[in-house]
Coordinates of C-alpha atoms in Angstrom, one line a residue:
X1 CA 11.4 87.5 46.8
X2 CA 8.2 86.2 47.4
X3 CA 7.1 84.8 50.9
X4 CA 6.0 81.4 51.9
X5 CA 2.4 81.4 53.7
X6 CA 3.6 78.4 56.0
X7 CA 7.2 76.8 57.2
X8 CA 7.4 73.3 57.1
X9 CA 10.5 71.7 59.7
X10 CA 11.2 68.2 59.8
X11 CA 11.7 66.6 56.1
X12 CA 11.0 63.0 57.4
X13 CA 7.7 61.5 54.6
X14 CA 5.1 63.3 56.7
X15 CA 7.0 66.5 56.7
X16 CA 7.1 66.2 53.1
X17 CA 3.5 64.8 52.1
X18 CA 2.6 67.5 54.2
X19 CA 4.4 70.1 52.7
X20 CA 3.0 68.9 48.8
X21 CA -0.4 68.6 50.2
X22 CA -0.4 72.5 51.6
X23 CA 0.9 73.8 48.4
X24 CA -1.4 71.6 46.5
X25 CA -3.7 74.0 47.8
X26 CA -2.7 77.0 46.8
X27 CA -0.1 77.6 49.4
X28 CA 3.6 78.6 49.2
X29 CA 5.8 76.2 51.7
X30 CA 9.1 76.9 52.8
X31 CA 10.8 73.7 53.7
X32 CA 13.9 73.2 56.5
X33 CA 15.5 70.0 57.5
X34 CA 17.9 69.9 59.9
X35 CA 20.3 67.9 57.3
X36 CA 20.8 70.3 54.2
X37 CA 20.9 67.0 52.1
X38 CA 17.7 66.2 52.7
X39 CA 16.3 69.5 51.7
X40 CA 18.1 69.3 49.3
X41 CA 17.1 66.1 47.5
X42 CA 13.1 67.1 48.8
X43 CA 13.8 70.3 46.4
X44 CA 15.1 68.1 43.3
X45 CA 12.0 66.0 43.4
X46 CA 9.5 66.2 40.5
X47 CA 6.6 66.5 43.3
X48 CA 8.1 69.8 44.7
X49 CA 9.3 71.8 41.1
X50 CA 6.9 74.4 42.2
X51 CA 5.4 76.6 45.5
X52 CA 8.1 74.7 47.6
X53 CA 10.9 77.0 49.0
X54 CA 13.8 75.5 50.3
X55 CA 15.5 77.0 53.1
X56 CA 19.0 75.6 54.5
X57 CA 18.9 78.3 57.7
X58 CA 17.0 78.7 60.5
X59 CA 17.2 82.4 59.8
X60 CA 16.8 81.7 56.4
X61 CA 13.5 80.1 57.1
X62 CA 12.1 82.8 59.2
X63 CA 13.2 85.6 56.8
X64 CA 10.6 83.4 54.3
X65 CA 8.1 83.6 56.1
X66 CA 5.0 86.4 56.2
X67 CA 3.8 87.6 59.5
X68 CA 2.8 86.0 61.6
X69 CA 5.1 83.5 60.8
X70 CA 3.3 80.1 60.3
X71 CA 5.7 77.1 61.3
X72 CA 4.5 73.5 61.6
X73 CA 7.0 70.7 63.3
X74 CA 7.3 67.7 62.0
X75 CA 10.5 66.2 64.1
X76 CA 10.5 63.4 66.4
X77 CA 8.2 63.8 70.0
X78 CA 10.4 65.0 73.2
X79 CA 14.1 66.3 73.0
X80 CA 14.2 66.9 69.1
X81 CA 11.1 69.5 69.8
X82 CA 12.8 71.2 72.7
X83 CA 15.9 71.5 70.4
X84 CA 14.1 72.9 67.6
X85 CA 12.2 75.6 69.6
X86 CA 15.5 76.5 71.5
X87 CA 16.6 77.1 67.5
X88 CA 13.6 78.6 66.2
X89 CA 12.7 81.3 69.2
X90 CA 15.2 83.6 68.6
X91 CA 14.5 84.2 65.4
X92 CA 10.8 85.2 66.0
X93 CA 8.3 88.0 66.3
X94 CA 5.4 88.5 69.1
X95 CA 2.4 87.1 67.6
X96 CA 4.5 84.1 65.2
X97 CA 2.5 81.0 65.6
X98 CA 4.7 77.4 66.2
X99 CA 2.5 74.3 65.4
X100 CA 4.0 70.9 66.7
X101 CA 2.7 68.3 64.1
X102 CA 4.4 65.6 66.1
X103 CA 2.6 62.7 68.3
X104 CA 4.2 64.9 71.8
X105 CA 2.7 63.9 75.2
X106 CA 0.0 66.6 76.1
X107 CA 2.2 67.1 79.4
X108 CA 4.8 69.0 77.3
X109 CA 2.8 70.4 75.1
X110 CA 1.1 71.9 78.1
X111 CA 4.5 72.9 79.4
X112 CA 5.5 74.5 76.2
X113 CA 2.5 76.3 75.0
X114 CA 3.0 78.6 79.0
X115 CA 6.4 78.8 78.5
X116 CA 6.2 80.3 75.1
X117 CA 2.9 82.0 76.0
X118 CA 5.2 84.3 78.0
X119 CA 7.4 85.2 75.3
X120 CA 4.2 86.2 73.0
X121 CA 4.5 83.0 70.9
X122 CA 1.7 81.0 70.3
X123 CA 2.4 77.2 70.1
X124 CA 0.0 75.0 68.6
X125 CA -0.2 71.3 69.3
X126 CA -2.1 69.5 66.7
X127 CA -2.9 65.3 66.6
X128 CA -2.4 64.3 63.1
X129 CA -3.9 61.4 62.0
X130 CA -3.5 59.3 58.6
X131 CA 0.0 58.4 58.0
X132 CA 1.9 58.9 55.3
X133 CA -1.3 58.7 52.7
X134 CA -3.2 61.2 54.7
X135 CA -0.5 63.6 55.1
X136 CA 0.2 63.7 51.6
X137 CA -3.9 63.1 50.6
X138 CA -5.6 64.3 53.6
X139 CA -5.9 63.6 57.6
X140 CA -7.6 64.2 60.4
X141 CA -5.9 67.5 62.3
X142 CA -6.5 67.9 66.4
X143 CA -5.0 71.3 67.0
X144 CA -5.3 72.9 70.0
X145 CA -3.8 75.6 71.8
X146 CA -3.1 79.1 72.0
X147 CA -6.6 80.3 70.9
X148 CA -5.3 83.1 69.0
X149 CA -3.6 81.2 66.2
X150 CA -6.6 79.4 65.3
X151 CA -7.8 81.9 62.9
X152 CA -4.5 81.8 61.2
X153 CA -3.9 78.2 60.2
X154 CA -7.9 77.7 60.4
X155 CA -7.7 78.4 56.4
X156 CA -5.1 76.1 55.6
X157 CA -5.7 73.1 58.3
X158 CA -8.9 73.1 56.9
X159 CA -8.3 73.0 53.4
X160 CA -5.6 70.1 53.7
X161 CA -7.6 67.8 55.6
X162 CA -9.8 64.6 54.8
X163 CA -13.7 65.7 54.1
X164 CA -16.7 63.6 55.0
X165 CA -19.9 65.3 54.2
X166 CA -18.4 67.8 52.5
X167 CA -16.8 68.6 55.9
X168 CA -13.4 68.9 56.9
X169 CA -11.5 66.4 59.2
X170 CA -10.6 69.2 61.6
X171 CA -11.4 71.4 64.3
X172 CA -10.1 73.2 67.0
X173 CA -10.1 71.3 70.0
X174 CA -9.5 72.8 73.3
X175 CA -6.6 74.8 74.7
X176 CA -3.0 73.7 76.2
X177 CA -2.6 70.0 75.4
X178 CA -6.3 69.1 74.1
X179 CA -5.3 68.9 70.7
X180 CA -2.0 65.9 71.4
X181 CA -4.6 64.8 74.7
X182 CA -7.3 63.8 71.7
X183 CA -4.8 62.5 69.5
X184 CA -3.3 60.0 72.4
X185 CA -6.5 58.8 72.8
X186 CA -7.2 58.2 69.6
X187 CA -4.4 56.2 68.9
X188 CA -5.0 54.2 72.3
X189 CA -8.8 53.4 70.7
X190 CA -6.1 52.3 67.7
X191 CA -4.6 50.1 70.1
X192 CA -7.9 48.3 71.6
X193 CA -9.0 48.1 67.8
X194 CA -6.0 46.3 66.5
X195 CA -5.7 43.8 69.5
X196 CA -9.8 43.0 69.4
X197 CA -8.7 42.4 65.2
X198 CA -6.1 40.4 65.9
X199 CA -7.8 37.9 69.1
X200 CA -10.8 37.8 66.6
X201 CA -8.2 36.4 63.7
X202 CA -6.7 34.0 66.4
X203 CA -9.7 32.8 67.8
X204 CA -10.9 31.8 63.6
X205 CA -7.4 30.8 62.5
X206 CA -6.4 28.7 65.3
X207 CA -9.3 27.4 67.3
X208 CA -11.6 27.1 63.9
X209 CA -9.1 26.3 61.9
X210 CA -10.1 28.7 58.9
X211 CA -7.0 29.7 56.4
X212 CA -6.0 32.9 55.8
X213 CA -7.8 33.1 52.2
X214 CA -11.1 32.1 54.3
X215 CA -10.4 35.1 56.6
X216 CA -9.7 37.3 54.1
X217 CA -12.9 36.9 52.2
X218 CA -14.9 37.0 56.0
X219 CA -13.5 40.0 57.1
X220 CA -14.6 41.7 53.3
X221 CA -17.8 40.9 53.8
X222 CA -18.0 41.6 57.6
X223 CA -16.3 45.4 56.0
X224 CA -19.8 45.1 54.3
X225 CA -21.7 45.8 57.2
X226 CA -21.5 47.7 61.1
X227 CA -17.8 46.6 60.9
X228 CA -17.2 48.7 58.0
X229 CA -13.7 50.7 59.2
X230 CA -10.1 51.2 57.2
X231 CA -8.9 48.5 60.3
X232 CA -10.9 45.8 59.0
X233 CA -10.5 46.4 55.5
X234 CA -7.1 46.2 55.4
X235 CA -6.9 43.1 57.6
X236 CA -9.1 41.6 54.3
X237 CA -6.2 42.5 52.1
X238 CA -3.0 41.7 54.5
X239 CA -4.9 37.9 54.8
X240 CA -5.0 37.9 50.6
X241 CA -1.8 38.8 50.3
X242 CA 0.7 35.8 48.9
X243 CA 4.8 35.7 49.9
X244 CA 6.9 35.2 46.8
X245 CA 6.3 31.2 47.6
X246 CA 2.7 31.8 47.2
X247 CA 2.4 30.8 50.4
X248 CA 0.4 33.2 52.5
X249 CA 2.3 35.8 53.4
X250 CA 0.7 36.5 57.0
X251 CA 2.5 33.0 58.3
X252 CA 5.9 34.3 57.8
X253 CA 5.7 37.6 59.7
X254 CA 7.4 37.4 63.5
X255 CA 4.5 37.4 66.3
X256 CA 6.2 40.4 68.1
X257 CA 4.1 43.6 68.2
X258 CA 6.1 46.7 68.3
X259 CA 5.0 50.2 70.1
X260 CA 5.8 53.7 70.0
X261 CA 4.4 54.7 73.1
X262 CA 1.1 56.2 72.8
X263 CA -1.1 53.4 73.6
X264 CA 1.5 53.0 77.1
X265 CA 0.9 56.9 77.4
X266 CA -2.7 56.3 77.1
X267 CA -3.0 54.4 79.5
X268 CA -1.1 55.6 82.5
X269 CA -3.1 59.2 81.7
X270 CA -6.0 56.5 82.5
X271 CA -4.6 55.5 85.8
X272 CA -4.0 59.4 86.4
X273 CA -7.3 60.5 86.2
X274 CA -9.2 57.0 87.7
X275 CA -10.7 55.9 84.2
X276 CA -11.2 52.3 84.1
X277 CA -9.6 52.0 80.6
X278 CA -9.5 48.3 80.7
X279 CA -9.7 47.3 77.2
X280 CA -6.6 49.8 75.9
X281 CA -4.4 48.5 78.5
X282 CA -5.4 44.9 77.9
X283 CA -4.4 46.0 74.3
X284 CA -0.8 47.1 75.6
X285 CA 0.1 44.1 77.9
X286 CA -0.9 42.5 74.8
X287 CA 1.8 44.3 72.7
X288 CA 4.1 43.7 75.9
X289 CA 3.9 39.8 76.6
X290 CA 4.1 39.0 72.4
X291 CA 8.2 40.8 72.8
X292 CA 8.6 38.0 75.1
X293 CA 8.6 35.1 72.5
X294 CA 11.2 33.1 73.8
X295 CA 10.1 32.9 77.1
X296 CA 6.2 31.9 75.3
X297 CA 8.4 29.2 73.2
X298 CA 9.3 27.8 76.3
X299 CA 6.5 27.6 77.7
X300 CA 4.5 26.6 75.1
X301 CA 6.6 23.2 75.4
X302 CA 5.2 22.3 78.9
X303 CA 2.7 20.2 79.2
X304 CA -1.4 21.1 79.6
X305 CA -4.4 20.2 80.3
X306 CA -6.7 18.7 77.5
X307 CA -8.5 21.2 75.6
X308 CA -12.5 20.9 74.1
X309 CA -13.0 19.5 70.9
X310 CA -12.1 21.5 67.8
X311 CA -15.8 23.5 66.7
X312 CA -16.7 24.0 63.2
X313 CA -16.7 27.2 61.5
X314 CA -20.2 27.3 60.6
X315 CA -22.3 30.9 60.0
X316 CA -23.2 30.5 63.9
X317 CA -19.8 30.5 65.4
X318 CA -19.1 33.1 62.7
X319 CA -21.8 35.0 64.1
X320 CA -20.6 34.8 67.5
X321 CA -17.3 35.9 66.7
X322 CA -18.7 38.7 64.4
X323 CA -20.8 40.1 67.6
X324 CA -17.7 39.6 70.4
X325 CA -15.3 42.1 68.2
X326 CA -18.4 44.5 67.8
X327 CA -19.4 44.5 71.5
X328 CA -15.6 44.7 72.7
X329 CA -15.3 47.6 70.5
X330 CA -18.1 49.8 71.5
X331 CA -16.7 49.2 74.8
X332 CA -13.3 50.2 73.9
X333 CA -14.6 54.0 72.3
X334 CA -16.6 54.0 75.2
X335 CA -13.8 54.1 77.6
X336 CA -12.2 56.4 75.4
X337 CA -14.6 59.0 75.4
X338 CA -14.9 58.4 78.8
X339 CA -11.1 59.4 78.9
X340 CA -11.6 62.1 77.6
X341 CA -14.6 63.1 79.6
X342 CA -12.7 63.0 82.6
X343 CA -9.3 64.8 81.4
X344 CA -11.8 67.6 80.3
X345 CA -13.1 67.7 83.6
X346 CA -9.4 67.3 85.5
X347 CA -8.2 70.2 82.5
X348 CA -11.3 72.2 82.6
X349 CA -11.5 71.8 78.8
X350 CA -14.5 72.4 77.0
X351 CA -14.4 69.1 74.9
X352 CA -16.9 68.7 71.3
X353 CA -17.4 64.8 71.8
X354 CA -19.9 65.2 68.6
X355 CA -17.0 67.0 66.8
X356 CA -14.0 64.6 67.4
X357 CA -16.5 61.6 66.6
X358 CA -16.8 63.4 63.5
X359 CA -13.1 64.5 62.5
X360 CA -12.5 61.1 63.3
X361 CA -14.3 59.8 60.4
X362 CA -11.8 60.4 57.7
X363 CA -8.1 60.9 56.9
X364 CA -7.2 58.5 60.4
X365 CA -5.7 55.0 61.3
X366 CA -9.7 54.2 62.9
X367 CA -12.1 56.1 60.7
X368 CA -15.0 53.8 60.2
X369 CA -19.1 54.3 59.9
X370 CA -19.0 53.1 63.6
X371 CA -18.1 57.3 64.4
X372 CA -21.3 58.4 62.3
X373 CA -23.2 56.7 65.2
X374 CA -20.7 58.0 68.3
X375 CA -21.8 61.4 66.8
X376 CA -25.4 61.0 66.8
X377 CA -25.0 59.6 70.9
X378 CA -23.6 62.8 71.4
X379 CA -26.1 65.1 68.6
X380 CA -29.0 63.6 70.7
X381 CA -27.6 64.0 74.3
X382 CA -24.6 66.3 74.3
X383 CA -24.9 65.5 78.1
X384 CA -24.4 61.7 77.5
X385 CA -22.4 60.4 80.2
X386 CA -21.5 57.7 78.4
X387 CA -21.5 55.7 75.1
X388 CA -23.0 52.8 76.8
X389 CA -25.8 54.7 77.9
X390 CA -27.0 55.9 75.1
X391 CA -29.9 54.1 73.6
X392 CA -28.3 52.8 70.6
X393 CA -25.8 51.4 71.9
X394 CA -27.5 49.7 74.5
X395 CA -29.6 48.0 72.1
X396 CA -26.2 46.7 70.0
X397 CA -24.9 45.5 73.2
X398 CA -28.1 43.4 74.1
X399 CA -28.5 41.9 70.4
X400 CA -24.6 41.0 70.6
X401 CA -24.1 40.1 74.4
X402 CA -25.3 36.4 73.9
X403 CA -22.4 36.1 70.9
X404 CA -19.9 38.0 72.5
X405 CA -20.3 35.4 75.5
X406 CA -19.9 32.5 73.5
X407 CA -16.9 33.5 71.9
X408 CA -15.5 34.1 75.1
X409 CA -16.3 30.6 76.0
X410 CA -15.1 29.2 72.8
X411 CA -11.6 30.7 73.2
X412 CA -10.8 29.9 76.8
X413 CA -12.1 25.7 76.2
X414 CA -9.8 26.1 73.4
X415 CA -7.2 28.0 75.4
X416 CA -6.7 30.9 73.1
X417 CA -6.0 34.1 74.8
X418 CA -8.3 36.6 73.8
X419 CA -7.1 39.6 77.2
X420 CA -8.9 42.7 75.4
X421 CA -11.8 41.0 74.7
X422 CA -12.4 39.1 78.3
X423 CA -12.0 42.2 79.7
X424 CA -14.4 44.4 77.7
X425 CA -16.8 41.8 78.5
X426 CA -15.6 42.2 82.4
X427 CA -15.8 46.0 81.9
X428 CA -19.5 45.9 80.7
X429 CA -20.6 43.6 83.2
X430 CA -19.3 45.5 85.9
X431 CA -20.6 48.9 84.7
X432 CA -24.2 47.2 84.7
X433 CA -23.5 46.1 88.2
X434 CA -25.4 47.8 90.8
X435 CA -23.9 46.1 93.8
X436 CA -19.8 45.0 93.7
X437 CA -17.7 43.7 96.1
X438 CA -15.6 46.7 96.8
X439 CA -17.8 46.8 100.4
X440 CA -16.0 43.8 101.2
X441 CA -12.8 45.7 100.1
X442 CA -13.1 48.5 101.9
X443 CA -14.4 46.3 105.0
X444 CA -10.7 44.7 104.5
X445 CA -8.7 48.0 103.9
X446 CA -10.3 48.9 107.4
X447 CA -9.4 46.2 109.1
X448 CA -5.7 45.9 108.3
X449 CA -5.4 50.1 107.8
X450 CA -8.1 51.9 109.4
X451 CA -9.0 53.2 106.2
X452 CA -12.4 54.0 106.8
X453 CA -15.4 53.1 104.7
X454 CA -19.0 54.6 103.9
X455 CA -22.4 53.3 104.9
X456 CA -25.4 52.9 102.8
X457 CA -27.8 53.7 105.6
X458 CA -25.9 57.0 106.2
X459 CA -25.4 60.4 103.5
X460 CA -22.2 60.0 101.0
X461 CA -19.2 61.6 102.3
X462 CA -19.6 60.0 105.7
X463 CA -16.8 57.9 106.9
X464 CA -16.8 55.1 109.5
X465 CA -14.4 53.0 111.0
X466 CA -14.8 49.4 113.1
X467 CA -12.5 48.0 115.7
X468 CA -12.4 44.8 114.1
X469 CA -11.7 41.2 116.3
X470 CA -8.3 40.5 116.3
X471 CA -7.3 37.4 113.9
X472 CA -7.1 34.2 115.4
X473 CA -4.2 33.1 117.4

């Protein structure tokens, strides 16, 4: 019997666009699901009459496999992993590679790539990016890892994900958890992307008043220009789109965001390593506080204090709203590369800022032109410290900074909460601060805890402390 090149587990869509879209290439897959139906009906499908191999055994699958055995999880993040390697181990060689396609925190991917590191197994844990159409079309791949294995799935990874330039959406990212660390902070950028989106749509819809065909046709032509990304595109078509009524179909969905996790994960790595991610975790309590809509219902019945006039929604305030999202979301990559700066330092990972900018370009949820310029940051200062130092984008924050400001003050006279937004603008004006009051901070944590504090008339590292008067009586 011939042998499958690759093992697919995990018959879910993305395990199965995945599978059609290796083969498609010129690969035999051998497919498992842990429910033989499923395999079953995967294997009757017109898409998968040829190069797919079902298997309804573990052992089965591992007997239809070449060395080194190639298998790539697609099964839910956490338990459902540990499970299937507790299944899958036993049946394998020194040398077999184990690729977990999931969205797995980098913690146990970490843990499991040095657990099976010391049976000779080399685990894999790659980001995949796209959804369903990428899987089955192309998307962005973040492996990472056991080094070793690269040069094994380097031929197919490569040939199954988006190109750009001719290039492929993938490369091999770092060790240990790097791969599933990139991907997290990928989709927390997703996060801050879709809130800034959404507090742009609510500041136009309800404080200008603008209907959802009028949004629709703005956001297509702000797509046009440095806005250009898959986000903002498909916000143009969800504002078009019509409910069976004809009434626009965007009024009838619930406002309550649901999460998976990733953005929340994103953001306590954040408060691990000291990164003022501001703008992601505006972007989660965002998610958080729209679950509570009965609690907003009531509220929104009490009483409050008179509001501005309603503004026009002439090409100025357009403007201004136009330059808020683009300033807010060169702040929100920036934190995330600075994320990632500082878990490659905390990891000792060797990180390719230039490269994930590009793999990020096509196949995933935030590919957009905006990446073509992250990479050039990084192509002309591979030292850059941060996006917000680099020339260009200094020079888009200046020409947007007056906008961005008065959108700001537009949405609070109008009383429409725009969190992720306020506090990119807080971020950047704090960064560019050269004197804040965390001395008088530190002069308090002294006082009540003895907690020391530093001079700047002595050398860093130098720690004082001041008997303090006593309160007054």
């Amino acid at each position: 019997m011939e042998q499958a090149d690759i093992g697919v587990v995990g018959l879910a869509v993305m395990g199965q666009n995945l599978a059609l879209n290796i083969r498609d290439h010129g690969y035999r897959v051998a497919v498992y699901n842990r429910t033989t139906a499923r395999t079953e009906s995967f294997a009757a499908s017109p898409e998968a009459n040829h190069g797919i191999l079902p298997c309804f055994s573990i052992d089965g699958l591992a007997l239809a496999l070449k060395r080194p055995r190639k298998i790539l999880l697609m099964v839910s993040a956490g338990k459902a992993v540990d499970d299937t390697l507790g299944l899958l181990v036993p049946h394998l060689e020194a040398g077999d590679i184990i690729i977990d396609g999931g969205n797995s925190h980098p913690d146990d991917t970490r843990r499991r790539s040095t657990a099976l590191s010391a049976q000779k197994l080399l685990f894999v844990g790659c980001g995949i990016s796209g959804g369903e159409q990428g899987a089955r079309h192309g998307p962005s791949l973040m492996p990472g890892g056991n080094p070793d294995a690269w040069p094994h799935i380097r031929p197919i990874f490569e040939a199954i994900a988006a190109r750009v330039d001719g290039q492929p959406c993938c490369r091999w990212i770092g060790p240990q958890g790097a791969g599933h660390f990139v991907k997290m902070v990928h989709n927390g950028i997703e996060y801050g992307d879709l809130q800034l989106i959404g507090e742009t749509y609510h500041l136009l819809r309800s404080g200008l008043h603008m209907s959802p065909e009028q949004l629709s046709g703005l956001f297509h032509r702000w797509n046009r220009g440095p806005l250009n990304s898959y986000l903002i595109d498909i916000t143009a078509r969800i504002l078009s789109a019509r409910d069976d009524d004809g009434t626009p179909l965007i009024d009838k969905i619930l406002d309550t965001a649901g999460q998976k996790g990733t953005g929340r994960w994103t953001a306590i790595e954040a408060l691990k390593l000291n990164t003022p991610l501001t703008t992601i975790n505006e972007a989660v309590f965002a998610r958080n506080l729209s679950a509570r809509r009965e609690e907003r219902l009531l509220a929104a019945q009490q009483p409050a204090a008179p509001l501005r006039p309603w503004p026009k929604a002439d090409e100025e305030t357009l403007q201004f709203a136009h330059d808020a999202l683009y300033a807010s979301k060169i702040i929100s990559y920036a934190q995330g590369f600075m994320l990632l700066k500082d878990a490659a330092s905390a990891y000792d990972w060797d990180l390719d800022y230039r490269g994930i900018a590009l793999i990020w370009r096509g196949g995933c949820i935030i590919r957009s032109i905006f990446l073509d310029d992250i990479a050039a940051a990084f192509d002309a200062d591979p030292e850059l410290q941060s996006l917000l130092l680099a020339p260009f984008f200094a020079g888009q924050l200046r020409r947007a900074e007056t906008g961005w400001r008065q959108a700001l003050t537009l949405g609070i006279g109008l009383g429409i909460p725009l969190p992720a937004m306020a506090a990119s603008l807080t971020f950047f004006d704090g960064y560019r601060c050269a004197r804040l009051p965390a001395n008088l901070l530190q002069a308090q944590r002294d006082f009540f805890g003895a907690h020391t504090y530093e001079r700047t008339d002595r050398p860093r590292g130098t720690f004082f402390h001041t008997d303090w008067d006593p309160p007054d009586e």
